[in-house]
């Protein structure tokens, strides 16, 4: 890996662009191209178009109105005039712009005060008849302090000095009809004259295809290697003893759906292996992930090990705790509860029970990963709503395990199960999540009726209040979600309090509850318990109820200022209703003006109930960077390839990665070195 020959200050700026080595420079491809291969007569220059022109300086003077600027009058051979304006200029400009000098200028022609003008064109002095460049000029992504000319020079150096040897075996190139690497980067950095800027910027060009393929291939190799590295570790092998798991299944008031049975089968077979499971259980809101998690936990316990479930919020963790306790208490299995808001003494007791091994099962919040919690025999760590946690937090939970006597030899680790109600679109699953095994619950428990979604302008708030009255009169319950105010938590709280007061006075006959993020854990738990028990008719809430909350009798969801919420949030919130047999309704109250994306989001919510469809369109709206959220920190985003547009290339890259790793491993390292180079260390999480 050869370093870039440049002074320290320059290197620091290049680092900001992610450019550390000559290889990085070779892969720093132009955003677009400028055509300096021909001179356009001024008479033919169209307004608003960037062109190269040649003209002679007639006069140049510094003016002070409206501000200090250098104004220069030019004339070309045909006698057409052009004005130049420079708001920033060096003393040397007056020498270069002396009357009679002939200039080659590149810039956009605009209508100015005196006539056609160029503001801050690029220019240089030329002799009459000076030759023109033969190729288009590349324009690179750059940052303050690095000029295009400077970057071009560095890239030229890199193209001369870096090793451009192909990292793909010739047989593969031939099979996929891809051009050679060196040929491609040379073409894109200084294209030959027969290419137009449009042709080069079209990412369907074979040279672009090749580079996008390379990028995707590196990503796929990286993920597969991470996957293999994990499989090389040891983990406790949990046998299908089916003592406790069978008893739980027999005691349930329902039968597992086909999808749940399938997912449980996949998990059970992973748990039986002597290397750590790394599986994502994915299922739309309400698909019944919790029981699958409970079965996995019991599998650990019936084998004499411990299992832990961590959830991102107090409310959700508490609810899991209640549910698990209601299933497992009858089996004589105590569940330890660990949360940040519980009394010190209670927490101490729970921790002691975990540490002594007396408690085999634990449920809790982030408090579980704080120092001082030790699991002597942890075999399974489950993370609910995994995307809410960062990479580091998930690792911390895994590292709580003291599973030192795992099978497979070497360092032993607990099995990991992640759960998410945010379905991952296929292209993301194939790329960013390719290092995970995935089980999907694609079937809802029977007897659910799809939620009916309605968009209601906030001018019709009275009708909404009347609907709540009617639903509660029939013995049903309702949620009212207060507007999200991202900029200020205090303001959000205030709004929630005001909404609560207003609804309390409007609906005097109803029992109205309020839950928000500033309540203590115990207070929240109390309100939620009352709502679950039917002692509260209408629950006014902030987004604290977004994930996982499960009260089947609630059949009406009102979301105020729905236009402020993101798509996955709206889908999660909507998922709080439609959990029982009653027809459920979700009312999205919105206020004008609606931005284009807000309008688009509401439309998607109106059009579909399907979590996969919502996620796919969300990905389209936001792009993978935002969609991936926390996961992003562990996986590099793609620079050239586009997951949706290049789905076919991704497929090829995946197959090729498999083939190379298996049959031609000697090609793997050079390819990764070129594409991930200096970023590889970062990716070892
Ligand atoms: P989520 O996947 O959103 O976490 P939950 O695990 O909270 O869903 O399940 C939603 C509800 O469905 C719970 O009340 C749960 O007890 C119930 N449930 C789960 N599986 C079944 C099933 N197979 N048949 C009937 N009800 C089920
Ligand atoms: Mg859940």
XYZ file of C-alpha atoms and ligand atoms in Angstrom:
713
model
C 0.000 0.000 0.000
C 1.896 3.038 -1.197
C 1.373 6.404 0.393
C 0.561 9.569 -1.492
C 3.527 11.864 -2.246
C 2.226 15.167 -0.841
C 2.942 17.545 2.074
C 1.352 16.856 5.454
C -1.318 19.592 5.208
C -2.413 18.230 1.850
C -2.492 14.672 3.216
C -4.812 15.796 6.008
C -7.207 17.267 3.490
C -7.053 14.154 1.341
C -7.822 12.077 4.412
C -11.084 13.983 4.722
C -12.006 12.598 1.333
C -11.080 9.104 2.501
C -7.932 9.177 0.349
C -4.943 7.632 2.100
C -3.113 5.630 -0.529
C -2.386 5.648 -4.235
C -4.958 2.871 -4.560
C -7.559 5.162 -3.005
C -6.729 7.847 -5.571
C -7.076 5.389 -8.430
C -10.580 4.645 -7.169
C -11.472 8.307 -6.690
C -13.526 8.498 -9.853
C -14.810 11.675 -11.535
C -18.293 12.940 -10.781
C -18.602 14.391 -14.267
C -16.561 15.794 -17.151
C -16.016 19.154 -18.753
C -15.418 19.567 -22.440
C -12.301 21.651 -23.071
C -11.539 19.890 -26.320
C -13.220 22.551 -28.414
C -13.662 26.314 -28.443
C -17.188 27.613 -28.845
C -17.586 30.928 -30.719
C -19.284 33.433 -28.402
C -22.110 33.788 -30.908
C -22.965 30.075 -30.391
C -22.668 29.975 -26.584
C -26.047 29.333 -25.048
C -27.057 31.002 -21.808
C -26.652 28.760 -18.791
C -24.353 26.334 -20.553
C -20.756 25.679 -19.471
C -18.499 26.171 -22.461
C -14.942 26.946 -23.428
C -14.436 30.181 -25.311
C -11.408 32.122 -26.507
C -11.248 35.912 -26.508
C -8.919 38.900 -26.131
C -8.874 41.295 -23.195
C -10.099 44.758 -24.175
C -10.016 46.339 -20.736
C -9.855 45.314 -17.100
C -10.578 47.462 -14.064
C -11.279 47.127 -10.371
C -14.706 48.528 -9.513
C -16.057 49.284 -6.059
C -19.801 49.255 -6.634
C -21.746 47.419 -5.416
C -18.638 45.809 -3.947
C -14.997 45.461 -4.818
C -14.652 43.399 -7.948
C -12.524 42.969 -11.023
C -14.482 43.512 -14.208
C -12.997 42.645 -17.542
C -14.274 43.259 -21.061
C -13.424 40.649 -23.678
C -13.938 40.343 -27.401
C -13.621 37.314 -29.632
C -12.476 37.101 -33.250
C -15.951 37.699 -34.620
C -16.261 40.854 -32.521
C -18.695 39.456 -29.946
C -18.346 40.777 -26.410
C -18.144 38.976 -23.088
C -17.782 40.415 -19.583
C -15.890 38.677 -16.805
C -16.511 39.337 -13.136
C -14.243 38.261 -10.263
C -15.284 38.973 -6.711
C -12.121 37.410 -5.351
C -8.913 37.950 -7.248
C -5.168 37.929 -6.830
C -2.796 40.777 -7.752
C -1.434 38.501 -10.506
C -4.814 38.686 -12.256
C -4.212 42.242 -13.441
C -1.043 41.071 -15.196
C -2.756 38.094 -16.835
C -5.769 40.169 -17.776
C -3.816 42.993 -19.397
C -5.394 44.417 -22.582
C -4.379 42.471 -25.670
C -3.895 39.139 -23.823
C -5.570 36.158 -25.371
C -7.460 33.930 -22.897
C -9.026 30.547 -22.950
C -11.987 30.610 -20.566
C -14.201 27.906 -19.204
C -17.454 28.742 -17.464
C -21.154 29.269 -17.661
C -22.399 32.152 -19.813
C -25.081 34.213 -18.100
C -27.037 37.320 -18.927
C -25.270 40.173 -17.061
C -25.662 43.895 -16.592
C -23.741 44.835 -19.745
C -24.490 41.703 -21.777
C -23.236 38.112 -21.720
C -20.955 37.500 -18.753
C -19.019 34.800 -16.934
C -18.545 34.972 -13.175
C -15.289 33.468 -11.934
C -14.470 31.498 -15.060
C -11.448 29.247 -15.099
C -8.952 30.852 -17.468
C -5.442 30.745 -18.772
C -3.445 32.849 -21.197
C -2.763 31.200 -24.564
C -0.868 31.983 -27.740
C -2.973 32.159 -30.888
C -3.540 28.675 -32.310
C -2.461 26.907 -29.071
C -3.416 23.248 -29.147
C -6.492 21.924 -27.340
C -6.662 18.959 -24.958
C -7.753 15.779 -26.718
C -9.786 14.283 -23.884
C -12.569 15.554 -21.649
C -11.475 17.023 -18.330
C -12.566 15.024 -15.267
C -14.213 16.819 -12.344
C -13.626 15.091 -9.000
C -15.447 15.124 -5.690
C -13.295 17.399 -3.573
C -13.128 19.421 -0.396
C -11.908 22.891 0.625
C -8.227 23.398 -0.017
C -7.797 20.853 -2.786
C -8.159 22.219 -6.301
C -9.371 20.199 -9.249
C -6.017 20.734 -10.922
C -4.223 19.481 -7.800
C -6.393 16.386 -7.603
C -5.939 15.692 -11.301
C -2.166 15.765 -10.887
C -2.318 13.403 -7.912
C -4.591 11.008 -9.767
C -2.206 11.057 -12.732
C 0.656 10.182 -10.412
C -1.395 7.395 -8.881
C -2.289 5.978 -12.288
C 1.422 5.904 -13.148
C 2.737 4.558 -9.856
C 0.035 2.430 -8.272
C -0.212 -1.240 -9.024
C -3.073 -1.605 -11.490
C -2.802 -5.354 -11.847
C -6.187 -6.951 -12.197
C -7.555 -8.532 -9.025
C -10.062 -10.702 -10.877
C -9.014 -13.933 -12.551
C -9.159 -13.711 -16.368
C -11.662 -16.571 -16.499
C -14.142 -14.589 -14.402
C -13.719 -11.456 -16.523
C -14.364 -13.482 -19.615
C -17.393 -15.230 -18.186
C -18.999 -11.924 -17.107
C -17.746 -10.020 -20.183
C -16.149 -7.364 -18.005
C -13.253 -5.176 -19.183
C -9.874 -5.132 -17.404
C -9.351 -2.971 -14.317
C -6.482 -0.843 -15.581
C -8.294 -0.110 -18.833
C -11.409 0.976 -16.910
C -9.802 3.373 -14.471
C -7.696 4.922 -17.225
C -10.752 5.428 -19.368
C -12.754 7.050 -16.580
C -9.920 9.288 -15.358
C -8.881 10.530 -18.775
C -11.319 9.387 -21.343
C -10.300 9.147 -24.948
C -11.737 11.761 -27.308
C -14.414 9.594 -28.888
C -16.459 9.545 -25.676
C -18.979 12.267 -24.905
C -19.463 13.493 -21.336
C -22.951 11.990 -21.357
C -21.656 8.558 -22.375
C -19.007 8.638 -19.643
C -21.368 9.764 -16.940
C -23.771 6.965 -17.806
C -23.058 4.355 -15.214
C -24.149 1.649 -17.601
C -20.837 2.032 -19.465
C -18.830 -1.247 -19.278
C -16.059 0.533 -17.352
C -18.534 1.607 -14.689
C -20.115 -1.827 -14.596
C -16.720 -3.310 -13.931
C -15.961 -0.930 -11.057
C -19.375 -1.362 -9.502
C -18.972 -5.104 -9.741
C -15.572 -4.867 -8.045
C -17.018 -2.790 -5.251
C -19.913 -5.167 -4.649
C -17.577 -8.137 -4.826
C -15.336 -6.654 -2.124
C -18.361 -6.089 0.071
C -19.606 -9.641 -0.422
C -16.179 -11.122 0.282
C -15.829 -9.048 3.406
C -19.206 -10.166 4.744
C -18.562 -13.819 3.959
C -15.197 -13.682 5.691
C -16.833 -12.136 8.761
C -19.402 -14.910 8.675
C -16.735 -17.592 8.412
C -14.687 -16.022 11.216
C -17.685 -16.268 13.491
C -18.307 -19.860 12.613
C -14.735 -20.659 13.578
C -15.511 -19.678 17.186
C -16.956 -22.111 19.668
C -20.364 -21.925 21.329
C -22.337 -24.163 23.682
C -24.166 -26.760 21.665
C -27.776 -26.785 22.881
C -29.400 -30.150 22.328
C -33.087 -30.508 21.439
C -33.972 -31.939 24.841
C -37.468 -30.481 24.596
C -38.246 -30.810 28.282
C -39.132 -27.187 29.063
C -39.829 -26.105 25.482
C -42.438 -28.862 25.086
C -44.084 -27.896 28.362
C -44.336 -24.267 27.291
C -45.795 -25.190 23.911
C -48.351 -27.441 25.597
C -49.387 -24.675 27.998
C -49.870 -21.946 25.381
C -53.441 -20.882 24.632
C -52.594 -20.906 20.913
C -50.752 -22.955 18.319
C -47.649 -21.666 16.613
C -48.232 -20.410 13.095
C -46.471 -22.227 10.282
C -43.986 -19.377 10.050
C -43.254 -19.505 13.777
C -42.680 -23.255 13.598
C -40.298 -22.816 10.702
C -38.345 -20.029 12.424
C -38.149 -21.996 15.672
C -36.886 -25.007 13.718
C -34.141 -22.921 12.101
C -33.127 -21.400 15.412
C -33.148 -24.743 17.220
C -30.880 -26.241 14.616
C -28.458 -23.288 14.878
C -28.423 -23.608 18.654
C -27.487 -27.269 18.394
C -24.320 -26.388 16.492
C -21.047 -25.827 18.308
C -20.425 -22.434 16.729
C -22.330 -19.271 17.592
C -25.624 -18.603 15.901
C -25.940 -15.147 14.395
C -29.502 -14.980 13.254
C -31.980 -12.235 12.584
C -35.615 -13.030 13.273
C -37.570 -10.702 11.152
C -41.312 -10.339 11.280
C -43.785 -7.580 10.821
C -45.276 -6.008 13.929
C -47.626 -8.472 15.606
C -46.238 -11.545 13.834
C -45.385 -13.170 17.181
C -41.629 -12.969 17.622
C -41.756 -13.050 21.421
C -42.880 -16.654 21.758
C -40.124 -17.762 19.398
C -37.620 -15.892 21.585
C -39.077 -17.558 24.687
C -38.652 -21.012 23.171
C -35.033 -20.268 22.299
C -34.403 -19.073 25.853
C -35.906 -22.236 27.285
C -33.744 -24.338 25.003
C -30.736 -22.784 26.733
C -32.222 -23.394 30.170
C -33.160 -27.013 29.545
C -29.519 -27.537 28.614
C -28.366 -26.002 31.871
C -27.360 -22.600 30.520
C -28.549 -19.002 30.885
C -30.348 -16.757 28.388
C -30.943 -13.014 28.306
C -33.310 -10.762 26.380
C -32.535 -7.058 25.966
C -35.028 -4.486 24.669
C -34.424 -0.845 23.745
C -37.032 0.821 26.001
C -38.292 0.368 29.542
C -41.834 -0.118 28.363
C -40.951 -2.795 25.903
C -38.577 -4.595 28.235
C -41.162 -4.513 30.999
C -43.760 -5.934 28.672
C -41.469 -8.756 27.612
C -40.779 -9.411 31.248
C -44.481 -9.667 32.084
C -45.187 -11.880 29.120
C -42.281 -14.219 29.797
C -43.089 -14.353 33.484
C -46.698 -15.258 32.717
C -45.517 -18.107 30.494
C -42.615 -19.303 32.637
C -43.741 -18.822 36.239
C -46.168 -21.737 35.864
C -43.182 -23.848 34.792
C -41.411 -22.872 38.002
C -38.800 -20.750 36.230
C -38.124 -17.327 37.725
C -37.174 -14.508 35.335
C -34.761 -11.847 36.596
C -35.666 -8.248 35.787
C -32.925 -5.628 35.292
C -33.680 -2.020 34.434
C -32.101 1.357 35.022
C -35.088 2.683 36.895
C -35.678 -0.099 39.390
C -34.768 0.325 43.055
C -31.093 -0.204 43.839
C -31.867 -3.033 46.230
C -34.064 -4.854 43.715
C -31.464 -4.514 41.065
C -28.789 -5.824 43.371
C -30.906 -8.841 44.116
C -31.539 -9.536 40.437
C -27.848 -9.224 39.625
C -26.882 -11.534 42.449
C -29.357 -14.131 41.212
C -27.899 -13.913 37.720
C -24.313 -14.073 38.957
C -24.956 -17.097 41.144
C -26.696 -18.883 38.319
C -29.854 -19.134 40.411
C -31.650 -17.110 37.724
C -31.338 -18.734 34.332
C -33.409 -16.132 32.542
C -33.045 -12.365 32.484
C -34.934 -9.602 30.748
C -34.048 -5.935 30.774
C -32.919 -2.726 29.153
C -29.447 -1.268 28.496
C -28.892 -1.742 32.212
C -28.033 -5.319 31.288
C -24.850 -4.281 29.541
C -23.591 -1.989 32.231
C -20.584 -3.073 34.188
C -21.196 -5.288 37.103
C -23.609 -7.666 35.401
C -22.006 -11.063 34.919
C -23.585 -14.144 33.436
C -21.516 -17.149 34.402
C -23.242 -19.464 31.933
C -24.687 -17.339 29.174
C -25.516 -19.373 26.074
C -27.967 -17.091 24.301
C -28.272 -13.314 23.992
C -31.388 -11.958 22.331
C -31.729 -8.349 21.237
C -35.193 -7.101 20.394
C -35.635 -4.286 17.873
C -31.958 -4.680 17.116
C -31.732 -1.653 14.827
C -32.340 0.572 17.860
C -29.017 -0.439 19.322
C -25.564 0.432 18.054
C -23.029 -2.172 17.020
C -21.122 -1.573 20.234
C -24.090 -2.227 22.509
C -24.917 -5.486 20.802
C -21.312 -6.602 21.138
C -21.328 -5.648 24.813
C -24.269 -7.953 25.486
C -22.602 -10.813 23.689
C -19.433 -10.245 25.697
C -21.316 -10.629 28.962
C -21.104 -14.319 28.448
C -18.702 -16.434 30.400
C -19.425 -19.436 28.204
C -15.876 -20.671 28.624
C -16.576 -24.335 28.134
C -18.229 -24.097 24.738
C -17.681 -26.709 22.094
C -15.526 -26.315 19.021
C -12.446 -25.333 21.056
C -10.990 -21.865 21.227
C -12.830 -18.806 22.423
C -16.489 -19.581 23.156
C -19.302 -17.133 22.612
C -23.005 -17.134 23.287
C -25.426 -17.600 20.433
C -27.038 -14.392 19.239
C -30.577 -13.828 18.088
C -31.623 -10.429 16.860
C -35.221 -9.495 16.310
C -36.598 -6.731 14.163
C -39.968 -5.588 12.979
C -38.339 -3.426 10.339
C -38.259 -5.769 7.411
C -35.121 -5.571 5.383
C -35.695 -5.219 1.669
C -34.186 -8.018 -0.391
C -31.316 -5.967 -1.802
C -30.236 -4.842 1.661
C -30.559 -8.351 3.023
C -28.254 -9.550 0.243
C -25.693 -6.859 0.828
C -25.444 -5.208 4.203
C -26.965 -8.110 6.094
C -25.303 -10.908 4.164
C -23.304 -11.888 7.249
C -26.464 -12.819 9.132
C -28.755 -15.780 8.747
C -32.324 -14.648 8.527
C -35.594 -16.250 9.597
C -38.752 -14.547 8.478
C -42.201 -14.621 10.065
C -44.217 -13.931 6.967
C -47.556 -14.915 8.417
C -49.651 -13.227 11.096
C -51.407 -15.244 13.810
C -54.930 -16.141 12.710
C -57.940 -13.959 13.379
C -56.280 -10.611 12.712
C -58.051 -8.107 10.535
C -55.892 -5.661 8.617
C -55.789 -2.138 10.016
C -57.733 0.426 8.022
C -55.675 3.597 7.573
C -57.272 6.988 6.995
C -55.678 10.339 6.333
C -57.479 13.173 8.105
C -56.646 16.845 7.854
C -56.254 18.449 11.291
C -59.239 20.703 10.572
C -61.380 17.623 11.212
C -60.039 16.940 14.681
C -63.552 17.053 16.189
C -64.623 14.069 14.107
C -61.610 12.180 15.365
C -62.521 12.901 18.973
C -66.068 11.698 18.251
C -64.673 8.430 16.864
C -62.693 7.834 20.033
C -65.848 8.405 22.067
C -67.742 5.875 19.959
C -65.008 3.214 20.042
C -64.588 3.445 23.804
C -68.374 3.345 24.295
C -68.194 -0.083 22.657
C -65.635 -1.198 25.197
C -62.601 -0.766 22.973
C -59.482 1.231 23.765
C -57.559 3.867 21.864
C -54.118 5.448 21.556
C -53.460 9.109 20.832
C -49.866 9.679 19.787
C -48.634 13.226 20.324
C -46.642 15.106 17.732
C -42.984 14.408 17.456
C -40.842 17.451 18.173
C -37.330 16.412 17.342
C -35.633 19.665 18.213
C -36.784 19.839 21.794
C -37.642 17.189 24.300
C -39.055 19.827 26.659
C -41.396 21.105 23.992
C -42.466 17.571 23.171
C -43.287 16.955 26.815
C -45.236 20.180 27.043
C -47.254 19.256 23.966
C -48.025 15.860 25.437
C -49.249 17.450 28.677
C -51.418 19.911 26.767
C -52.883 17.202 24.572
C -53.653 15.142 27.656
C -55.432 18.054 29.353
C -57.390 18.945 26.297
C -58.557 15.380 25.650
C -59.410 14.926 29.326
C -61.771 17.920 29.175
C -63.198 16.934 25.799
C -63.841 13.335 26.807
C -65.018 13.662 30.394
C -66.729 10.267 30.386
C -63.473 8.437 29.523
C -60.570 7.380 31.677
C -57.584 9.026 30.000
C -53.987 8.021 30.753
C -50.708 9.677 29.831
C -47.331 8.121 29.193
C -44.172 9.919 28.096
C -40.412 9.613 28.258
C -39.946 11.735 31.381
C -41.924 9.423 33.653
C -39.895 7.088 35.804
C -39.841 3.438 34.816
C -42.202 2.549 37.634
C -44.662 5.287 36.674
C -44.623 4.198 33.051
C -45.132 0.602 34.043
C -48.090 1.587 36.192
C -49.855 3.448 33.364
C -49.159 0.649 30.891
C -50.416 -1.984 33.314
C -53.629 -0.002 33.814
C -54.076 0.303 30.056
C -53.420 -3.430 29.558
C -55.939 -4.247 32.259
C -58.586 -2.081 30.602
C -58.640 0.479 33.418
C -57.676 3.246 31.008
C -59.757 3.852 27.859
C -57.622 6.344 26.029
C -53.858 6.412 26.298
C -52.187 9.658 25.343
C -48.582 8.872 24.527
C -45.380 10.104 22.984
C -43.373 7.780 20.778
C -42.318 5.809 23.849
C -45.043 3.377 22.828
C -43.615 3.018 19.365
C -42.105 -0.408 19.678
C -43.577 -3.681 20.730
C -46.384 -2.590 23.038
C -49.123 -5.194 22.901
C -52.675 -4.503 24.077
C -55.024 -6.535 21.864
C -58.182 -4.720 22.971
C -56.924 -1.398 21.607
C -58.418 -0.891 18.168
C -58.033 2.804 17.406
C -54.762 4.635 16.836
C -54.631 8.377 16.300
C -51.326 9.928 15.284
C -51.256 13.690 15.465
C -49.009 15.560 13.015
C -48.348 12.292 11.274
C -46.440 14.228 8.611
C -43.554 14.684 11.067
C -42.925 10.984 11.555
C -40.719 8.711 9.509
C -42.221 5.794 7.630
C -40.920 3.011 9.812
C -42.090 4.902 12.905
C -45.572 5.280 11.464
C -45.679 1.623 10.564
C -44.532 0.625 14.056
C -47.121 2.862 15.667
C -49.873 1.536 13.460
C -48.805 -1.955 14.463
C -49.967 -1.243 18.041
C -53.538 -1.833 16.862
C -54.983 -4.673 14.844
C -53.723 -7.180 17.423
C -57.109 -8.498 18.424
C -60.112 -9.663 16.484
C -61.847 -6.268 16.338
C -61.646 -4.170 13.183
C -58.912 -1.620 13.851
C -58.473 1.853 12.466
C -55.429 4.114 12.275
C -56.123 7.820 11.781
C -53.227 9.876 10.521
C -53.911 13.503 11.362
C -51.870 15.852 9.258
C -51.397 19.606 8.982
C -50.554 21.731 5.980
C -48.208 22.585 4.395
C -47.020 19.106 3.483
C -43.549 18.693 2.058
C -43.162 16.470 -0.979
C -41.668 13.601 1.056
C -44.227 13.947 3.850
C -46.987 13.666 1.275
C -45.261 10.631 -0.218
C -44.914 8.959 3.199
C -48.579 9.453 4.077
C -49.571 8.098 0.700
C -47.512 4.953 1.250
C -49.102 4.440 4.683
C -52.519 4.810 3.133
C -51.742 2.422 0.308
C -50.179 -0.502 2.112
C -50.216 -2.422 5.389
C -47.397 -4.676 4.361
C -44.242 -4.007 6.328
C -42.015 -5.219 3.501
C -43.603 -2.861 1.033
C -43.324 0.027 3.507
C -39.645 -0.762 4.057
C -38.932 -1.059 0.349
C -40.472 2.324 -0.375
C -38.755 3.804 2.649
C -35.436 2.643 1.263
C -36.332 4.262 -2.040
C -37.169 7.554 -0.342
C -34.208 7.686 1.998
C -31.417 5.654 0.451
C -29.482 2.963 2.330
C -27.372 5.354 4.432
C -30.190 6.529 6.627
C -32.132 3.316 6.417
C -29.303 1.321 7.911
C -28.889 3.639 10.863
C -26.702 2.152 13.523
C -25.632 -0.769 11.426
C -23.894 1.648 9.131
C -21.093 2.168 11.602
C -19.884 -1.362 11.027
C -20.289 -1.699 7.285
C -19.034 0.661 4.603
C -21.610 2.201 2.324
C -21.301 1.700 -1.376
C -19.831 4.543 -3.376
C -20.510 3.530 -6.938
C -23.064 0.754 -6.991
C -26.723 1.391 -6.327
C -28.484 -1.502 -4.652
C -31.754 -1.150 -6.488
C -30.420 -0.241 -9.917
C -27.570 -2.736 -9.735
C -29.435 -5.645 -8.172
C -28.302 -7.883 -11.025
C -24.633 -7.041 -10.499
C -25.090 -7.651 -6.792
C -26.366 -11.118 -7.549
C -23.342 -11.828 -9.749
C -20.985 -10.396 -7.134
C -22.477 -12.624 -4.466
C -22.044 -15.757 -6.553
C -18.552 -14.750 -7.627
C -17.506 -14.062 -4.024
C -18.633 -17.537 -3.038
C -16.795 -19.100 -5.955
C -13.550 -17.203 -5.369
C -13.498 -17.852 -1.637
C -14.059 -21.535 -2.202
C -12.018 -22.310 -5.315
C -9.573 -19.442 -5.764
C -8.855 -17.954 -2.341
C -5.541 -16.517 -3.574
C -7.497 -13.806 -5.436
C -9.381 -12.618 -2.361
C -6.754 -10.723 -0.395
C -5.484 -8.481 -3.245
C -9.031 -7.525 -4.135
C -9.936 -6.618 -0.555
C -6.695 -4.716 -0.127
C -7.480 -2.572 -3.166
C -11.111 -1.888 -2.296
C -11.168 -1.732 1.470
C -7.512 -0.886 2.033
C -7.181 1.507 4.898
C -10.771 1.020 6.015
C -10.387 -2.662 6.766
C -9.484 -2.250 10.409
C -12.717 -0.398 10.971
C -14.708 -3.282 9.635
C -13.461 -5.943 11.950
C -16.306 -5.487 14.447
P -44.168 -9.006 17.609
O -43.681 -9.880 16.521
O -44.649 -7.691 17.114
O -43.164 -8.878 18.726
P -45.688 -10.357 19.646
O -44.706 -11.413 19.940
O -45.817 -9.236 20.617
O -45.450 -9.752 18.200
O -47.092 -11.057 19.403
C -48.254 -10.329 19.186
C -49.436 -10.985 19.863
O -49.798 -12.178 19.196
C -49.180 -11.357 21.299
O -50.330 -11.084 22.050
C -48.913 -12.852 21.216
O -49.205 -13.512 22.434
C -49.868 -13.275 20.115
N -49.472 -14.478 19.391
C -48.214 -14.837 19.072
N -48.215 -15.985 18.347
C -49.510 -16.343 18.205
C -50.169 -17.437 17.558
N -49.479 -18.360 16.901
N -51.513 -17.485 17.625
C -52.202 -16.517 18.267
N -51.655 -15.479 18.895
C -50.314 -15.372 18.872
Mg -42.087 -7.469 19.701
